[in-house]
Amino acid sequence: RPRALSGIQPTAGSFHLGNYLGAIRQYVALQETHDAFYMVVDLHAITVPQDPAELRANTRLAVAQLLASGLDPDRCTLFVQSHVPEHAQLGWVMNCLTGFGEASRMTQFKDKSAKQGADRATVGLFTYPILQVADILLYQAEAVPVGEDQRQHIELTRDLAERFNTRFGATFTVPAPHIVKEVAKIYDLQDPTSKMSKSASTPKGLVNLLDEPKTTAKKIRSAVTDTGTVISFDPVEKAGISNLLTIYATLTGRSIPELVKEYEGRMYGALKTDLAEIVVDFVTPFRERTQAYLDDPETLDSILAKGAEKARAVAAESLATAYDRIGLLPAK
Ligand code: AQP
């Protein structure tokens, strides 16, 4: 089976609908076809300030949500990034292969550091895409399921894998992003030209999976749409309605043309009311499943211990090869 690898940050507590539709659904699908490794990337989380107790709790919460989404520890390897020290170790090697100018071109850093104020941004935030390179290469992953916002980082990973292989001999698999076009970018409900994000300017645009279902329903019903009346899929002229149609189609497994036909002659309000119900029907059991995993910390810990053991076996081998190829003297 080909390998797949992806990671998700534990920073916000609840995952949002963008994370779920853009990335996590693909994690679940790929566990059927790939030897899949998924991790909660706590080392990436500390690129911005974190409260220690909150970070620990949010890491558990992230694992519980991944399990509630359908990740099955018997079909994939689920672990926490800091449990596998090889990530930081290969991360350093990759830092030493990356040009400063090359790292400076990462648009996510530009966006995130601009939001924080350039002086407050850490060097860790600047080099986080390079740690991500190590995350992927350690597992010799072929497929990396992510949303569109991560495409540039996967390009960097490909460049560095090729650079390492050219300089030191074939060592790393060159990965490809696994981006499902239709859901690669879910948009903010209040500003449907920006991606839905945990750092949204207003919480009204962000659907957190663990919000009270009532709050979620209200957010969907008050989603910003255009002044027209015809329900059709047109991401440029009708960004808001198109985003709602995408969410509707993905959660129900129906096609957008079929939905457009069904809503012919009906008002935007009807679509929003129906979608609010669909999202509530999805998040209600999701919240319950997440809580059930949180209520059983022993099971959760044992899943993570097994995951880390399996991940380390693969990661240690890649790191040892890389250290050897670059000429580090082995410890006797
Ligand atoms: N709006 C989105 N549409 C589709 N996919 C998305 N992803 C995030 N937002 C969307 C994908 O979710 C995965 C995990 O993302 P992350 O852990 O890197 O979280 P993030 O990118 O920090 O999440 P946010 O909400 O986007 O946070 P900020 O505020 O940092 O901008 C990734 O595969 C990502 O592509």
mmCIF file of C-alpha atoms and ligand atoms in Angstrom:
data_model
loop_
_atom_site.group_PDB
_atom_site.id
_atom_site.type_symbol
_atom_site.label_atom_id
_atom_site.label_comp_id
_atom_site.label_asym_id
_atom_site.label_seq_id
_atom_site.Cartn_x
_atom_site.Cartn_y
_atom_site.Cartn_z
ATOM 1 C CA ARG A 1 0.000 0.000 0.000
ATOM 2 C CA PRO A 2 1.248 3.523 -0.714
ATOM 3 C CA ARG A 3 1.896 5.674 2.339
ATOM 4 C CA ALA A 4 -0.151 8.727 3.315
ATOM 5 C CA LEU A 5 0.723 11.247 6.012
ATOM 6 C CA SER A 6 -0.964 14.307 7.392
ATOM 7 C CA GLY A 7 -1.100 16.390 10.545
ATOM 8 C CA ILE A 8 -3.494 18.736 12.245
ATOM 9 C CA GLN A 9 -2.870 21.367 14.905
ATOM 10 C CA PRO A 10 -4.472 21.086 18.329
ATOM 11 C CA THR A 11 -4.495 24.846 18.843
ATOM 12 C CA ALA A 12 -8.097 25.938 18.606
ATOM 13 C CA GLY A 13 -9.754 23.230 20.700
ATOM 14 C CA SER A 14 -12.594 22.468 18.331
ATOM 15 C CA PHE A 15 -11.908 21.632 14.704
ATOM 16 C CA HIS A 16 -13.923 23.672 12.234
ATOM 17 C CA LEU A 17 -15.920 22.698 9.186
ATOM 18 C CA GLY A 18 -13.029 23.740 6.886
ATOM 19 C CA ASN A 19 -10.628 21.358 8.654
ATOM 20 C CA TYR A 20 -13.198 18.584 8.513
ATOM 21 C CA LEU A 21 -14.327 18.894 4.886
ATOM 22 C CA GLY A 22 -10.950 19.982 3.475
ATOM 23 C CA ALA A 23 -8.718 17.533 5.303
ATOM 24 C CA ILE A 24 -10.136 15.105 7.881
ATOM 25 C CA ARG A 25 -12.684 13.502 5.550
ATOM 26 C CA GLN A 26 -9.817 12.676 3.218
ATOM 27 C CA TYR A 27 -7.841 11.167 6.123
ATOM 28 C CA VAL A 28 -10.769 8.850 6.759
ATOM 29 C CA ALA A 29 -11.053 7.871 3.084
ATOM 30 C CA LEU A 30 -7.318 7.230 2.657
ATOM 31 C CA GLN A 31 -7.108 4.797 5.553
ATOM 32 C CA GLU A 32 -8.902 2.322 3.245
ATOM 33 C CA THR A 33 -6.407 2.589 0.393
ATOM 34 C CA HIS A 34 -3.149 3.701 2.007
ATOM 35 C CA ASP A 35 -0.815 2.852 4.850
ATOM 36 C CA ALA A 36 -1.868 6.047 6.562
ATOM 37 C CA PHE A 37 -0.115 7.990 9.346
ATOM 38 C CA TYR A 38 -1.960 10.865 11.009
ATOM 39 C CA MET A 39 -0.679 13.017 13.810
ATOM 40 C CA VAL A 40 -1.660 15.854 16.072
ATOM 41 C CA VAL A 41 1.102 18.367 15.495
ATOM 42 C CA ASP A 42 1.758 19.816 18.934
ATOM 43 C CA LEU A 43 5.257 20.975 17.941
ATOM 44 C CA HIS A 44 3.662 23.147 15.275
ATOM 45 C CA ALA A 45 1.201 24.492 17.833
ATOM 46 C CA ILE A 46 3.980 26.022 19.946
ATOM 47 C CA THR A 47 5.070 28.284 17.085
ATOM 48 C CA VAL A 48 2.589 30.679 18.687
ATOM 49 C CA PRO A 49 2.220 31.148 22.480
ATOM 50 C CA GLN A 50 0.287 28.350 24.220
ATOM 51 C CA ASP A 51 -0.927 27.877 27.755
ATOM 52 C CA PRO A 52 0.677 24.551 28.863
ATOM 53 C CA ALA A 53 -2.420 23.043 30.502
ATOM 54 C CA GLU A 54 -4.606 24.113 27.593
ATOM 55 C CA LEU A 55 -2.204 22.709 25.013
ATOM 56 C CA ARG A 56 -2.190 19.340 26.760
ATOM 57 C CA ALA A 57 -6.001 19.283 26.991
ATOM 58 C CA ASN A 58 -6.388 20.412 23.379
ATOM 59 C CA THR A 59 -4.032 17.685 22.178
ATOM 60 C CA ARG A 60 -6.276 15.045 23.767
ATOM 61 C CA LEU A 61 -9.315 16.825 22.390
ATOM 62 C CA ALA A 62 -7.829 16.784 18.884
ATOM 63 C CA VAL A 63 -7.213 13.034 19.100
ATOM 64 C CA ALA A 64 -10.773 12.470 20.364
ATOM 65 C CA GLN A 65 -12.157 14.488 17.443
ATOM 66 C CA LEU A 66 -10.094 12.553 14.900
ATOM 67 C CA LEU A 67 -11.450 9.296 16.313
ATOM 68 C CA ALA A 68 -14.972 10.741 16.331
ATOM 69 C CA SER A 69 -14.498 11.640 12.652
ATOM 70 C CA GLY A 70 -13.920 7.989 11.810
ATOM 71 C CA LEU A 71 -10.180 7.396 12.078
ATOM 72 C CA ASP A 72 -9.765 3.800 13.144
ATOM 73 C CA PRO A 73 -6.557 2.936 15.009
ATOM 74 C CA ASP A 74 -6.722 -0.556 13.496
ATOM 75 C CA ARG A 75 -6.663 0.881 9.977
ATOM 76 C CA CYS A 76 -4.263 3.806 10.403
ATOM 77 C CA THR A 77 -1.474 4.978 12.694
ATOM 78 C CA LEU A 78 -2.604 7.818 14.939
ATOM 79 C CA PHE A 79 -0.061 9.590 17.121
ATOM 80 C CA VAL A 80 1.150 12.830 18.667
ATOM 81 C CA GLN A 81 4.063 14.500 16.892
ATOM 82 C CA SER A 82 6.177 15.180 20.015
ATOM 83 C CA HIS A 83 6.025 11.468 20.929
ATOM 84 C CA VAL A 84 8.271 10.804 17.954
ATOM 85 C CA PRO A 85 11.498 12.788 18.515
ATOM 86 C CA GLU A 86 12.714 12.084 14.971
ATOM 87 C CA HIS A 87 10.478 14.927 13.711
ATOM 88 C CA ALA A 88 12.553 17.581 15.470
ATOM 89 C CA GLN A 89 15.776 15.769 14.535
ATOM 90 C CA LEU A 90 15.109 15.565 10.792
ATOM 91 C CA GLY A 91 13.600 19.052 11.017
ATOM 92 C CA TRP A 92 17.048 20.396 11.888
ATOM 93 C CA VAL A 93 18.626 18.631 8.927
ATOM 94 C CA MET A 94 16.000 20.104 6.611
ATOM 95 C CA ASN A 95 16.552 23.591 8.074
ATOM 96 C CA CYS A 96 20.161 23.250 6.985
ATOM 97 C CA LEU A 97 19.133 22.428 3.413
ATOM 98 C CA THR A 98 16.636 25.273 2.989
ATOM 99 C CA GLY A 99 17.621 28.666 1.632
ATOM 100 C CA PHE A 100 16.663 31.667 3.733
ATOM 101 C CA GLY A 101 15.083 33.304 0.690
ATOM 102 C CA GLU A 102 13.225 30.099 -0.111
ATOM 103 C CA ALA A 103 11.714 29.990 3.397
ATOM 104 C CA SER A 104 10.886 33.693 3.170
ATOM 105 C CA ARG A 105 8.610 33.050 0.204
ATOM 106 C CA MET A 106 6.101 30.998 2.230
ATOM 107 C CA THR A 107 2.860 32.950 2.052
ATOM 108 C CA GLN A 108 1.391 31.404 5.225
ATOM 109 C CA PHE A 109 4.216 32.894 7.248
ATOM 110 C CA LYS A 110 3.630 36.259 5.657
ATOM 111 C CA ASP A 111 -0.098 36.086 6.472
ATOM 112 C CA LYS A 112 0.276 34.743 9.995
ATOM 113 C CA SER A 113 3.141 37.008 11.012
ATOM 114 C CA ALA A 114 1.284 40.014 9.606
ATOM 115 C CA LYS A 115 -1.679 39.135 11.840
ATOM 116 C CA GLN A 116 0.563 38.893 14.914
ATOM 117 C CA GLY A 117 2.786 41.846 14.193
ATOM 118 C CA ALA A 118 6.153 41.047 12.577
ATOM 119 C CA ASP A 119 8.129 41.610 15.811
ATOM 120 C CA ARG A 120 6.070 39.101 17.754
ATOM 121 C CA ALA A 121 6.357 36.259 15.226
ATOM 122 C CA THR A 122 8.800 33.549 16.342
ATOM 123 C CA VAL A 123 11.603 31.921 14.375
ATOM 124 C CA GLY A 124 9.630 28.700 14.928
ATOM 125 C CA LEU A 125 6.697 30.120 12.977
ATOM 126 C CA PHE A 126 9.119 31.062 10.212
ATOM 127 C CA THR A 127 10.624 27.567 9.992
ATOM 128 C CA TYR A 128 7.451 25.569 10.635
ATOM 129 C CA PRO A 129 7.044 24.617 6.950
ATOM 130 C CA ILE A 130 10.505 23.026 7.194
ATOM 131 C CA LEU A 131 9.470 20.946 10.195
ATOM 132 C CA GLN A 132 6.498 19.949 8.080
ATOM 133 C CA VAL A 133 8.896 18.805 5.363
ATOM 134 C CA ALA A 134 10.533 16.495 7.912
ATOM 135 C CA ASP A 135 7.106 15.283 9.123
ATOM 136 C CA ILE A 136 6.276 14.085 5.626
ATOM 137 C CA LEU A 137 9.647 12.751 4.485
ATOM 138 C CA LEU A 138 10.196 10.617 7.610
ATOM 139 C CA TYR A 139 7.295 8.396 6.526
ATOM 140 C CA GLN A 140 8.268 8.218 2.840
ATOM 141 C CA ALA A 141 4.720 9.429 2.182
ATOM 142 C CA GLU A 142 3.414 9.486 -1.377
ATOM 143 C CA ALA A 143 0.122 11.240 -0.616
ATOM 144 C CA VAL A 144 -0.436 14.174 1.732
ATOM 145 C CA PRO A 145 -4.140 14.969 2.241
ATOM 146 C CA VAL A 146 -4.468 18.731 2.910
ATOM 147 C CA GLY A 147 -6.523 21.795 2.019
ATOM 148 C CA GLU A 148 -5.479 24.231 -0.693
ATOM 149 C CA ASP A 149 -3.712 26.528 1.811
ATOM 150 C CA GLN A 150 -1.034 23.874 2.307
ATOM 151 C CA ARG A 151 -0.130 23.411 -1.373
ATOM 152 C CA GLN A 152 2.943 25.647 -1.218
ATOM 153 C CA HIS A 153 4.343 23.707 1.747
ATOM 154 C CA ILE A 154 3.995 20.421 -0.108
ATOM 155 C CA GLU A 155 5.836 22.006 -3.051
ATOM 156 C CA LEU A 156 8.645 22.932 -0.641
ATOM 157 C CA THR A 157 8.654 19.339 0.613
ATOM 158 C CA ARG A 158 9.031 18.047 -2.941
ATOM 159 C CA ASP A 159 11.882 20.468 -3.619
ATOM 160 C CA LEU A 160 13.751 19.460 -0.474
ATOM 161 C CA ALA A 161 13.246 15.727 -1.055
ATOM 162 C CA GLU A 162 14.673 16.126 -4.551
ATOM 163 C CA ARG A 163 17.543 18.287 -3.294
ATOM 164 C CA PHE A 164 18.472 15.751 -0.625
ATOM 165 C CA ASN A 165 18.227 12.856 -3.080
ATOM 166 C CA THR A 166 20.379 14.640 -5.661
ATOM 167 C CA ARG A 167 23.023 15.623 -3.172
ATOM 168 C CA PHE A 168 23.217 12.486 -1.052
ATOM 169 C CA GLY A 169 21.626 9.692 -3.102
ATOM 170 C CA ALA A 170 18.041 8.411 -3.302
ATOM 171 C CA THR A 171 16.708 8.568 0.266
ATOM 172 C CA PHE A 172 13.259 10.127 0.357
ATOM 173 C CA THR A 173 10.026 9.512 -1.527
ATOM 174 C CA VAL A 174 8.905 12.689 -3.294
ATOM 175 C CA PRO A 175 5.315 13.264 -2.062
ATOM 176 C CA ALA A 176 2.313 14.755 -3.840
ATOM 177 C CA PRO A 177 -0.497 16.765 -2.282
ATOM 178 C CA HIS A 178 -3.841 14.964 -2.135
ATOM 179 C CA ILE A 179 -6.231 17.890 -2.541
ATOM 180 C CA VAL A 180 -9.882 17.283 -3.348
ATOM 181 C CA LYS A 181 -10.733 20.258 -5.533
ATOM 182 C CA GLU A 182 -14.399 20.649 -4.567
ATOM 183 C CA VAL A 183 -13.656 21.036 -0.845
ATOM 184 C CA ALA A 184 -10.070 22.333 -0.962
ATOM 185 C CA LYS A 185 -11.183 25.677 0.386
ATOM 186 C CA ILE A 186 -14.271 26.103 2.529
ATOM 187 C CA TYR A 187 -15.083 29.769 2.981
ATOM 188 C CA ASP A 188 -15.973 31.954 5.937
ATOM 189 C CA LEU A 189 -19.766 32.267 6.278
ATOM 190 C CA GLN A 190 -19.560 36.039 6.836
ATOM 191 C CA ASP A 191 -16.841 36.724 4.293
ATOM 192 C CA PRO A 192 -17.234 34.079 1.578
ATOM 193 C CA THR A 193 -14.110 35.181 -0.296
ATOM 194 C CA SER A 194 -11.808 34.302 2.660
ATOM 195 C CA LYS A 195 -11.082 30.782 3.833
ATOM 196 C CA MET A 196 -12.846 29.575 6.946
ATOM 197 C CA SER A 197 -10.195 29.823 9.637
ATOM 198 C CA LYS A 198 -9.870 29.627 13.375
ATOM 199 C CA SER A 199 -8.437 33.145 13.297
ATOM 200 C CA ALA A 200 -11.491 34.528 11.477
ATOM 201 C CA SER A 201 -12.281 38.175 12.082
ATOM 202 C CA THR A 202 -15.729 37.308 13.444
ATOM 203 C CA PRO A 203 -16.757 34.036 15.137
ATOM 204 C CA LYS A 204 -20.038 34.195 13.191
ATOM 205 C CA GLY A 205 -18.227 33.085 10.041
ATOM 206 C CA LEU A 206 -16.610 30.050 11.656
ATOM 207 C CA VAL A 207 -18.446 26.753 12.212
ATOM 208 C CA ASN A 208 -16.739 24.915 15.063
ATOM 209 C CA LEU A 209 -17.709 21.258 15.205
ATOM 210 C CA LEU A 210 -17.965 21.371 18.997
ATOM 211 C CA ASP A 211 -20.113 24.511 19.224
ATOM 212 C CA GLU A 212 -23.617 24.224 20.640
ATOM 213 C CA PRO A 213 -25.702 22.923 17.710
ATOM 214 C CA LYS A 214 -28.101 25.849 18.221
ATOM 215 C CA THR A 215 -25.261 28.328 17.707
ATOM 216 C CA THR A 216 -24.180 26.480 14.587
ATOM 217 C CA ALA A 217 -27.695 26.500 13.129
ATOM 218 C CA LYS A 218 -27.893 30.243 13.701
ATOM 219 C CA LYS A 219 -24.544 30.839 12.001
ATOM 220 C CA ILE A 220 -25.654 28.916 8.917
ATOM 221 C CA ARG A 221 -29.008 30.694 8.761
ATOM 222 C CA SER A 222 -27.271 34.084 8.946
ATOM 223 C CA ALA A 223 -24.585 33.271 6.371
ATOM 224 C CA VAL A 224 -23.823 36.175 4.031
ATOM 225 C CA THR A 225 -25.183 35.711 0.490
ATOM 226 C CA ASP A 226 -25.610 38.016 -2.492
ATOM 227 C CA THR A 227 -28.624 40.176 -3.291
ATOM 228 C CA GLY A 228 -29.888 37.844 -6.011
ATOM 229 C CA THR A 229 -32.619 35.254 -5.647
ATOM 230 C CA VAL A 230 -31.595 32.367 -7.898
ATOM 231 C CA ILE A 231 -29.798 29.424 -6.306
ATOM 232 C CA SER A 232 -26.955 28.403 -8.595
ATOM 233 C CA PHE A 233 -23.320 27.385 -8.300
ATOM 234 C CA ASP A 234 -21.108 30.315 -9.258
ATOM 235 C CA PRO A 235 -18.135 30.790 -6.927
ATOM 236 C CA VAL A 236 -17.312 34.223 -8.401
ATOM 237 C CA GLU A 237 -20.715 35.930 -8.559
ATOM 238 C CA LYS A 238 -22.382 33.897 -5.818
ATOM 239 C CA ALA A 239 -19.557 33.028 -3.441
ATOM 240 C CA GLY A 240 -21.782 32.669 -0.362
ATOM 241 C CA ILE A 241 -24.438 30.443 -1.938
ATOM 242 C CA SER A 242 -21.779 28.360 -3.690
ATOM 243 C CA ASN A 243 -19.984 27.760 -0.392
ATOM 244 C CA LEU A 244 -23.268 26.641 1.209
ATOM 245 C CA LEU A 245 -23.969 24.330 -1.738
ATOM 246 C CA THR A 246 -20.485 22.794 -1.391
ATOM 247 C CA ILE A 247 -21.017 22.121 2.317
ATOM 248 C CA TYR A 248 -24.520 20.744 1.650
ATOM 249 C CA ALA A 249 -23.363 18.440 -1.154
ATOM 250 C CA THR A 250 -20.380 17.089 0.778
ATOM 251 C CA LEU A 251 -22.241 16.372 3.999
ATOM 252 C CA THR A 252 -25.123 14.644 2.216
ATOM 253 C CA GLY A 253 -23.156 12.905 -0.558
ATOM 254 C CA ARG A 254 -25.387 14.552 -3.168
ATOM 255 C CA SER A 255 -24.234 16.364 -6.282
ATOM 256 C CA ILE A 256 -24.393 20.141 -6.660
ATOM 257 C CA PRO A 257 -26.407 20.032 -9.955
ATOM 258 C CA GLU A 258 -28.954 17.814 -8.218
ATOM 259 C CA LEU A 259 -29.262 20.323 -5.351
ATOM 260 C CA VAL A 260 -29.531 23.278 -7.726
ATOM 261 C CA LYS A 261 -32.403 21.501 -9.459
ATOM 262 C CA GLU A 262 -34.131 20.694 -6.199
ATOM 263 C CA TYR A 263 -33.966 24.330 -5.056
ATOM 264 C CA GLU A 264 -35.072 25.801 -8.371
ATOM 265 C CA GLY A 265 -37.590 28.587 -7.738
ATOM 266 C CA ARG A 266 -36.972 28.549 -3.980
ATOM 267 C CA MET A 267 -35.452 31.268 -1.810
ATOM 268 C CA TYR A 268 -31.983 31.405 -0.241
ATOM 269 C CA GLY A 269 -33.662 31.116 3.177
ATOM 270 C CA ALA A 270 -34.993 27.640 2.351
ATOM 271 C CA LEU A 271 -31.524 26.393 1.471
ATOM 272 C CA LYS A 272 -30.033 27.880 4.634
ATOM 273 C CA THR A 273 -32.732 26.403 6.878
ATOM 274 C CA ASP A 274 -32.276 22.939 5.377
ATOM 275 C CA LEU A 275 -28.486 23.151 5.543
ATOM 276 C CA ALA A 276 -28.636 24.296 9.182
ATOM 277 C CA GLU A 277 -30.542 21.103 9.958
ATOM 278 C CA ILE A 278 -28.067 18.940 8.020
ATOM 279 C CA VAL A 279 -25.082 20.451 9.833
ATOM 280 C CA VAL A 280 -26.802 20.055 13.217
ATOM 281 C CA ASP A 281 -27.536 16.399 12.411
ATOM 282 C CA PHE A 282 -23.845 15.962 11.655
ATOM 283 C CA VAL A 283 -22.352 17.803 14.649
ATOM 284 C CA THR A 284 -24.709 16.458 17.317
ATOM 285 C CA PRO A 285 -23.475 12.823 17.219
ATOM 286 C CA PHE A 286 -19.947 14.084 16.472
ATOM 287 C CA ARG A 287 -19.936 15.964 19.792
ATOM 288 C CA GLU A 288 -21.222 12.898 21.610
ATOM 289 C CA ARG A 289 -18.594 10.611 20.097
ATOM 290 C CA THR A 290 -15.831 13.093 20.928
ATOM 291 C CA GLN A 291 -17.031 13.273 24.536
ATOM 292 C CA ALA A 292 -17.105 9.475 24.796
ATOM 293 C CA TYR A 293 -13.429 9.292 23.769
ATOM 294 C CA LEU A 294 -12.524 12.037 26.242
ATOM 295 C CA ASP A 295 -14.336 10.142 29.000
ATOM 296 C CA ASP A 296 -12.099 7.126 28.426
ATOM 297 C CA PRO A 297 -8.546 8.483 28.763
ATOM 298 C CA GLU A 298 -7.021 5.019 29.176
ATOM 299 C CA THR A 299 -8.191 3.874 25.761
ATOM 300 C CA LEU A 300 -7.036 7.132 24.240
ATOM 301 C CA ASP A 301 -3.587 6.829 25.833
ATOM 302 C CA SER A 302 -3.202 3.264 24.687
ATOM 303 C CA ILE A 303 -4.141 4.214 21.102
ATOM 304 C CA LEU A 304 -1.497 6.945 21.203
ATOM 305 C CA ALA A 305 1.156 4.693 22.724
ATOM 306 C CA LYS A 306 0.646 2.092 19.986
ATOM 307 C CA GLY A 307 0.584 4.813 17.343
ATOM 308 C CA ALA A 308 3.846 6.356 18.548
ATOM 309 C CA GLU A 309 5.533 2.964 18.589
ATOM 310 C CA LYS A 310 4.501 2.206 15.002
ATOM 311 C CA ALA A 311 5.426 5.705 13.844
ATOM 312 C CA ARG A 312 8.823 5.619 15.550
ATOM 313 C CA ALA A 313 9.778 2.388 13.851
ATOM 314 C CA VAL A 314 9.325 4.003 10.441
ATOM 315 C CA ALA A 315 10.703 7.426 11.397
ATOM 316 C CA ALA A 316 13.836 6.060 13.091
ATOM 317 C CA GLU A 317 14.818 4.139 9.981
ATOM 318 C CA SER A 318 14.469 7.193 7.714
ATOM 319 C CA LEU A 319 16.379 9.397 10.150
ATOM 320 C CA ALA A 320 19.223 6.880 10.519
ATOM 321 C CA THR A 321 19.589 6.673 6.737
ATOM 322 C CA ALA A 322 19.539 10.455 6.384
ATOM 323 C CA TYR A 323 22.122 10.955 9.182
ATOM 324 C CA ASP A 324 24.356 8.362 7.576
ATOM 325 C CA ARG A 325 24.065 9.858 4.075
ATOM 326 C CA ILE A 326 24.997 13.348 5.241
ATOM 327 C CA GLY A 327 28.055 12.067 7.073
ATOM 328 C CA LEU A 328 27.157 12.255 10.752
ATOM 329 C CA LEU A 329 29.387 9.900 12.724
ATOM 330 C CA PRO A 330 27.287 7.073 14.163
ATOM 331 C CA ALA A 331 27.354 6.675 17.959
ATOM 332 C CA LYS A 332 28.969 3.377 19.008
HETATM 333 N N1 AQP B 1 -11.150 26.611 5.162
HETATM 334 C C1 AQP B 1 -10.553 25.471 4.884
HETATM 335 N N2 AQP B 1 -10.949 24.731 3.817
HETATM 336 C C2 AQP B 1 -10.339 23.557 3.523
HETATM 337 N N3 AQP B 1 -9.330 23.028 4.259
HETATM 338 C C3 AQP B 1 -8.900 23.721 5.334
HETATM 339 N N4 AQP B 1 -7.938 23.487 6.268
HETATM 340 C C4 AQP B 1 -7.922 24.523 7.150
HETATM 341 N N5 AQP B 1 -8.849 25.428 6.820
HETATM 342 C C5 AQP B 1 -9.484 24.973 5.706
HETATM 343 C C6 AQP B 1 -7.104 22.293 6.292
HETATM 344 O O1 AQP B 1 -7.201 21.709 7.572
HETATM 345 C C7 AQP B 1 -5.987 21.013 7.851
HETATM 346 C C8 AQP B 1 -5.520 21.301 9.243
HETATM 347 O O2 AQP B 1 -5.177 22.637 9.341
HETATM 348 P P1 AQP B 1 -4.148 23.153 10.417
HETATM 349 O O3 AQP B 1 -4.012 22.247 11.547
HETATM 350 O O4 AQP B 1 -2.917 23.639 9.728
HETATM 351 O O5 AQP B 1 -4.929 24.354 10.897
HETATM 352 P P2 AQP B 1 -4.830 25.733 10.303
HETATM 353 O O6 AQP B 1 -4.473 25.777 8.857
HETATM 354 O O7 AQP B 1 -3.957 26.465 11.238
HETATM 355 O O8 AQP B 1 -6.313 26.063 10.462
HETATM 356 P P3 AQP B 1 -6.848 27.428 10.177
HETATM 357 O O9 AQP B 1 -8.200 27.505 10.716
HETATM 358 O O10 AQP B 1 -6.634 27.682 8.742
HETATM 359 O O11 AQP B 1 -5.956 28.332 11.087
HETATM 360 P P4 AQP B 1 -5.220 29.672 10.839
HETATM 361 O O12 AQP B 1 -5.881 30.617 11.742
HETATM 362 O O13 AQP B 1 -3.847 29.326 11.322
HETATM 363 O O14 AQP B 1 -5.337 30.012 9.391
HETATM 364 C C9 AQP B 1 -4.981 21.441 6.787
HETATM 365 O O15 AQP B 1 -4.834 20.386 5.868
HETATM 366 C C10 AQP B 1 -5.625 22.626 6.139
HETATM 367 O O16 AQP B 1 -5.279 22.714 4.764
#
